[in-house]
Amino acid sequence: MRAIWKGAVSFGLVSIAVKLYSATEEKDIRFHQVHREDGGRIKYKRTCSIDGEEVTYDDIAKGYDIGGGEMVILTDEDFADLPLSTSRAIDVLEFVPADQVDPILYNKAYFLEPDGSATKPYVLLRDALLDSERVAIVKVALRQREQLATLRVREGVLLLNTMLWPDEVRRPDFGFLDEDLKVRPPELAMASSLIDSMTGDFEPDVFTDDYRAALQEVIDAKVEGREVVQPEEVEEAPAAAVDLMAALKASVERARSAR
């Protein structure tokens, strides 16, 4: 892995030099847009919508649309005056129980590696977090944007999880929430029984991306000049309306027999 950022974790009077690494990677198969006839790459030009001229990167600025066809243009000097914390510090604000952080707030994950002689204070912070069963709430500036984040331990390494700000999470607004729907106790008991019959330990390696595997097979077959054979899909008949309790009972029996 290649470090994408260097800085320091700072809490109290302690400063721990660290390197930052992306902890995840997307495995999606990526495509280029090409000309169907000859496979040539499709290129796009940066042009001005007013004069139609092609624009170089040096002439591109950031604009904020205020409506009515008016645009506010911001320069590098405008951004330089903003109150942004140092880009080389991960400032610990507080320590909180991990279960108090709603998972919906998590955004991206990064591994932290101790840099230079910072191994001992790094291990000290790691072990203290494990012992306290807490996560650190921190602020960090990444890519010229201040972000809220957590520090926790995963497989012996400090993991930085950047977070969304609370006002970036939408509130659910659906009509059924205002409906007076009553669930009968026998239905709830049967649903709970179904959950119990399907309960197990989460092992992520058991699950695979079948779509990506099938798509890779299509690509490999084209490279090798093979014929791609797709299994025939059995078209299911539309489900008839069924009694909820009957469906739950049948589901419980099928889950138990499968286990």
Short mmCIF file of C-alpha atoms in Angstrom, two decimals:
data_model
loop_
_atom_site.label_atom_id
_atom_site.label_comp_id
_atom_site.label_asym_id
_atom_site.label_seq_id
_atom_site.Cartn_x
_atom_site.Cartn_y
_atom_site.Cartn_z
CA MET A 1 0.00 0.00 0.00
CA ARG A 2 1.06 3.59 -0.61
CA ALA A 3 0.56 6.29 2.00
CA ILE A 4 -1.75 9.04 0.80
CA TRP A 5 -1.25 11.44 3.72
CA LYS A 6 1.15 12.08 6.61
CA GLY A 7 0.34 13.86 9.82
CA ALA A 8 -0.09 13.34 13.54
CA VAL A 9 -2.77 12.21 15.96
CA SER A 10 -2.95 14.83 18.69
CA PHE A 11 -4.68 14.38 22.05
CA GLY A 12 -3.76 16.25 25.19
CA LEU A 13 -0.01 16.87 25.07
CA VAL A 14 0.63 13.68 23.11
CA SER A 15 1.38 13.76 19.39
CA ILE A 16 1.69 10.56 17.35
CA ALA A 17 3.17 10.77 13.84
CA VAL A 18 1.18 8.59 11.43
CA LYS A 19 0.79 7.67 7.78
CA LEU A 20 -2.67 7.32 6.23
CA TYR A 21 -3.66 4.52 3.84
CA SER A 22 -6.95 3.75 2.13
CA ALA A 23 -8.45 0.79 3.99
CA THR A 24 -10.85 -0.25 1.23
CA GLU A 25 -10.83 -0.60 -2.54
CA GLU A 26 -13.65 -0.94 -5.02
CA LYS A 27 -13.66 -4.13 -7.05
CA ASP A 28 -16.14 -2.97 -9.67
CA ILE A 29 -15.20 -3.74 -13.26
CA ARG A 30 -14.68 -0.39 -14.94
CA PHE A 31 -15.31 0.44 -18.58
CA HIS A 32 -14.29 3.20 -20.97
CA GLN A 33 -16.71 4.84 -23.34
CA VAL A 34 -15.61 3.85 -26.85
CA HIS A 35 -16.74 4.18 -30.44
CA ARG A 36 -18.79 1.08 -31.25
CA GLU A 37 -17.32 0.83 -34.78
CA ASP A 38 -13.58 0.85 -34.04
CA GLY A 39 -13.15 0.87 -30.21
CA GLY A 40 -11.63 4.34 -30.16
CA ARG A 41 -11.78 6.13 -26.80
CA ILE A 42 -14.38 8.89 -26.53
CA LYS A 43 -12.84 12.18 -25.41
CA TYR A 44 -14.58 15.22 -23.94
CA LYS A 45 -13.49 18.81 -24.25
CA ARG A 46 -13.86 21.44 -21.54
CA THR A 47 -15.74 24.25 -23.24
CA CYS A 48 -17.32 27.46 -21.98
CA SER A 49 -21.11 27.50 -22.31
CA ILE A 50 -21.04 31.23 -23.16
CA ASP A 51 -18.37 31.65 -25.84
CA GLY A 52 -17.92 28.00 -26.82
CA GLU A 53 -14.13 28.21 -26.40
CA GLU A 54 -12.10 25.29 -25.04
CA VAL A 55 -10.83 26.06 -21.53
CA THR A 56 -7.54 24.93 -19.94
CA TYR A 57 -7.36 23.79 -16.31
CA ASP A 58 -5.52 27.01 -15.39
CA ASP A 59 -8.56 29.03 -16.45
CA ILE A 60 -11.09 26.96 -14.49
CA ALA A 61 -12.39 28.34 -11.17
CA LYS A 62 -15.09 27.26 -8.74
CA GLY A 63 -18.51 28.86 -9.15
CA TYR A 64 -21.54 28.87 -6.87
CA ASP A 65 -24.91 29.20 -8.60
CA ILE A 66 -27.14 31.64 -6.70
CA GLY A 67 -30.01 31.29 -9.15
CA GLY A 68 -31.40 33.59 -11.79
CA GLY A 69 -28.44 32.91 -14.05
CA GLU A 70 -26.00 34.53 -11.62
CA MET A 71 -22.76 32.84 -10.56
CA VAL A 72 -20.40 33.72 -7.71
CA ILE A 73 -16.80 32.90 -8.67
CA LEU A 74 -14.40 31.88 -5.88
CA THR A 75 -10.62 32.14 -6.21
CA ASP A 76 -7.79 30.33 -4.43
CA GLU A 77 -7.42 33.40 -2.21
CA ASP A 78 -11.03 33.05 -1.06
CA PHE A 79 -10.41 29.48 0.05
CA ALA A 80 -7.09 30.36 1.69
CA ASP A 81 -8.86 32.62 4.22
CA LEU A 82 -11.30 29.94 5.40
CA PRO A 83 -10.99 28.62 9.01
CA LEU A 84 -9.56 25.20 8.17
CA SER A 85 -7.57 23.27 10.76
CA THR A 86 -4.03 22.30 9.83
CA SER A 87 -3.96 19.68 7.12
CA ARG A 88 -1.47 17.62 9.08
CA ALA A 89 -3.33 17.04 12.35
CA ILE A 90 -5.92 14.56 13.56
CA ASP A 91 -7.28 16.35 16.63
CA VAL A 92 -8.97 14.16 19.24
CA LEU A 93 -12.04 15.92 20.62
CA GLU A 94 -13.46 13.28 22.97
CA PHE A 95 -13.85 9.55 23.60
CA VAL A 96 -17.30 7.96 23.41
CA PRO A 97 -18.84 4.46 23.56
CA ALA A 98 -18.73 2.91 20.10
CA ASP A 99 -22.44 2.02 20.12
CA GLN A 100 -23.34 5.73 20.39
CA VAL A 101 -22.07 6.37 16.84
CA ASP A 102 -24.84 5.67 14.32
CA PRO A 103 -23.34 3.58 11.45
CA ILE A 104 -25.19 5.75 8.90
CA LEU A 105 -22.67 8.50 9.67
CA TYR A 106 -19.66 6.46 8.53
CA ASN A 107 -18.20 7.43 5.16
CA LYS A 108 -14.67 6.25 4.22
CA ALA A 109 -12.11 4.16 6.10
CA TYR A 110 -8.34 4.61 6.38
CA PHE A 111 -5.60 2.66 8.15
CA LEU A 112 -3.10 4.57 10.30
CA GLU A 113 0.50 3.38 10.55
CA PRO A 114 2.97 4.79 13.08
CA ASP A 115 5.62 6.90 11.40
CA GLY A 116 9.24 6.84 12.52
CA SER A 117 9.67 6.56 16.29
CA ALA A 118 5.95 6.93 17.05
CA THR A 119 5.30 3.19 17.45
CA LYS A 120 5.16 3.15 21.28
CA PRO A 121 2.66 6.03 21.74
CA TYR A 122 0.67 4.59 18.81
CA VAL A 123 0.44 1.19 20.53
CA LEU A 124 -0.38 2.92 23.83
CA LEU A 125 -3.35 4.74 22.25
CA ARG A 126 -4.47 1.56 20.48
CA ASP A 127 -4.43 -0.51 23.68
CA ALA A 128 -6.11 2.26 25.70
CA LEU A 129 -8.97 2.41 23.17
CA LEU A 130 -9.40 -1.36 23.35
CA ASP A 131 -9.30 -1.35 27.13
CA SER A 132 -11.85 1.47 27.43
CA GLU A 133 -14.14 0.03 24.71
CA ARG A 134 -14.46 3.52 23.28
CA VAL A 135 -13.77 5.29 20.01
CA ALA A 136 -12.12 8.68 19.61
CA ILE A 137 -14.09 11.46 17.96
CA VAL A 138 -11.65 13.54 15.91
CA LYS A 139 -11.48 16.35 13.39
CA VAL A 140 -9.19 16.07 10.38
CA ALA A 141 -8.66 18.07 7.19
CA LEU A 142 -8.49 15.82 4.13
CA ARG A 143 -8.54 17.13 0.55
CA GLN A 144 -9.05 20.70 1.75
CA ARG A 145 -12.17 19.85 3.70
CA GLU A 146 -12.57 19.56 7.45
CA GLN A 147 -14.21 16.30 8.41
CA LEU A 148 -15.52 14.67 11.51
CA ALA A 149 -14.17 11.15 12.03
CA THR A 150 -13.67 8.34 14.52
CA LEU A 151 -10.57 6.45 15.57
CA ARG A 152 -11.07 2.82 16.52
CA VAL A 153 -9.06 -0.39 16.45
CA ARG A 154 -9.33 -3.07 13.77
CA GLU A 155 -7.01 -6.08 13.62
CA GLY A 156 -4.42 -4.34 15.78
CA VAL A 157 -4.37 -1.16 13.67
CA LEU A 158 -5.90 2.26 14.27
CA LEU A 159 -8.70 2.84 11.77
CA LEU A 160 -9.85 6.34 10.85
CA ASN A 161 -13.49 6.45 9.69
CA THR A 162 -14.50 9.79 8.20
CA MET A 163 -18.09 10.69 8.94
CA LEU A 164 -20.92 12.66 7.44
CA TRP A 165 -22.01 15.77 9.30
CA PRO A 166 -25.42 15.32 10.99
CA ASP A 167 -27.14 17.73 8.59
CA GLU A 168 -25.99 15.56 5.65
CA VAL A 169 -28.20 12.66 6.77
CA ARG A 170 -31.74 12.81 5.42
CA ARG A 171 -34.75 12.19 7.62
CA PRO A 172 -37.19 9.53 6.41
CA ASP A 173 -40.47 11.09 5.35
CA PHE A 174 -42.87 8.34 4.27
CA GLY A 175 -46.63 8.24 4.49
CA PHE A 176 -46.88 4.84 6.16
CA LEU A 177 -45.18 6.22 9.27
CA ASP A 178 -48.37 8.16 10.04
CA GLU A 179 -50.66 5.19 9.49
CA ASP A 180 -52.15 3.40 12.48
CA LEU A 181 -51.04 -0.13 11.60
CA LYS A 182 -51.41 -2.80 14.26
CA VAL A 183 -49.31 -5.97 14.28
CA ARG A 184 -50.99 -8.87 16.06
CA PRO A 185 -48.92 -10.58 18.81
CA PRO A 186 -49.03 -14.02 17.06
CA GLU A 187 -47.65 -12.43 13.89
CA LEU A 188 -44.85 -10.74 15.83
CA ALA A 189 -44.04 -14.00 17.64
CA MET A 190 -43.90 -15.90 14.34
CA ALA A 191 -41.68 -13.21 12.75
CA SER A 192 -39.35 -13.41 15.77
CA SER A 193 -39.28 -17.19 15.40
CA LEU A 194 -38.27 -16.79 11.75
CA ILE A 195 -35.45 -14.44 12.77
CA ASP A 196 -34.27 -16.94 15.39
CA SER A 197 -34.28 -19.78 12.85
CA MET A 198 -32.13 -17.72 10.45
CA THR A 199 -29.72 -16.34 13.08
CA GLY A 200 -26.01 -17.05 12.72
CA ASP A 201 -22.55 -15.47 12.94
CA PHE A 202 -21.70 -12.99 10.22
CA GLU A 203 -18.89 -14.32 8.03
CA PRO A 204 -18.41 -11.85 5.15
CA ASP A 205 -16.13 -14.20 3.18
CA VAL A 206 -19.13 -16.48 2.61
CA PHE A 207 -20.79 -13.89 0.38
CA THR A 208 -19.65 -13.21 -3.18
CA ASP A 209 -20.42 -10.69 -5.90
CA ASP A 210 -22.09 -13.02 -8.40
CA TYR A 211 -22.76 -10.23 -10.88
CA ARG A 212 -19.10 -9.19 -11.02
CA ALA A 213 -17.99 -12.83 -11.45
CA ALA A 214 -20.45 -13.34 -14.30
CA LEU A 215 -19.40 -10.08 -15.97
CA GLN A 216 -15.72 -11.09 -15.69
CA GLU A 217 -16.60 -14.41 -17.32
CA VAL A 218 -18.17 -12.55 -20.26
CA ILE A 219 -15.04 -10.39 -20.62
CA ASP A 220 -12.68 -13.39 -20.38
CA ALA A 221 -14.75 -15.28 -22.94
CA LYS A 222 -14.55 -12.37 -25.39
CA VAL A 223 -10.79 -12.13 -24.90
CA GLU A 224 -10.38 -15.87 -25.57
CA GLY A 225 -12.92 -15.97 -28.38
CA ARG A 226 -15.19 -18.41 -26.53
CA GLU A 227 -18.94 -18.58 -26.71
CA VAL A 228 -20.64 -17.28 -23.59
CA VAL A 229 -23.30 -19.67 -22.33
CA GLN A 230 -25.88 -18.13 -20.05
CA PRO A 231 -28.02 -20.45 -17.92
CA GLU A 232 -31.70 -20.20 -18.70
CA GLU A 233 -33.66 -18.30 -16.10
CA VAL A 234 -36.84 -19.92 -14.92
CA GLU A 235 -39.57 -17.32 -14.99
CA GLU A 236 -41.46 -17.44 -11.73
CA ALA A 237 -45.20 -17.20 -11.79
CA PRO A 238 -46.56 -14.08 -10.13
CA ALA A 239 -47.13 -14.71 -6.45
CA ALA A 240 -50.72 -14.92 -5.37
CA ALA A 241 -51.94 -13.08 -2.30
CA VAL A 242 -51.18 -15.22 0.75
CA ASP A 243 -52.01 -15.06 4.40
CA LEU A 244 -49.20 -13.40 6.36
CA MET A 245 -49.20 -15.99 9.15
CA ALA A 246 -49.15 -18.86 6.66
CA ALA A 247 -46.22 -17.30 4.83
CA LEU A 248 -44.32 -16.81 8.09
CA LYS A 249 -44.93 -20.40 9.20
CA ALA A 250 -43.79 -21.76 5.85
CA SER A 251 -40.69 -19.56 6.00
CA VAL A 252 -39.80 -20.80 9.49
CA GLU A 253 -40.16 -24.45 8.43
CA ARG A 254 -38.02 -23.90 5.31
CA ALA A 255 -35.32 -22.06 7.30
CA ARG A 256 -35.17 -24.79 9.93
CA SER A 257 -34.92 -27.57 7.34
CA ALA A 258 -32.18 -25.66 5.51
CA ARG A 259 -30.11 -25.39 8.69
#
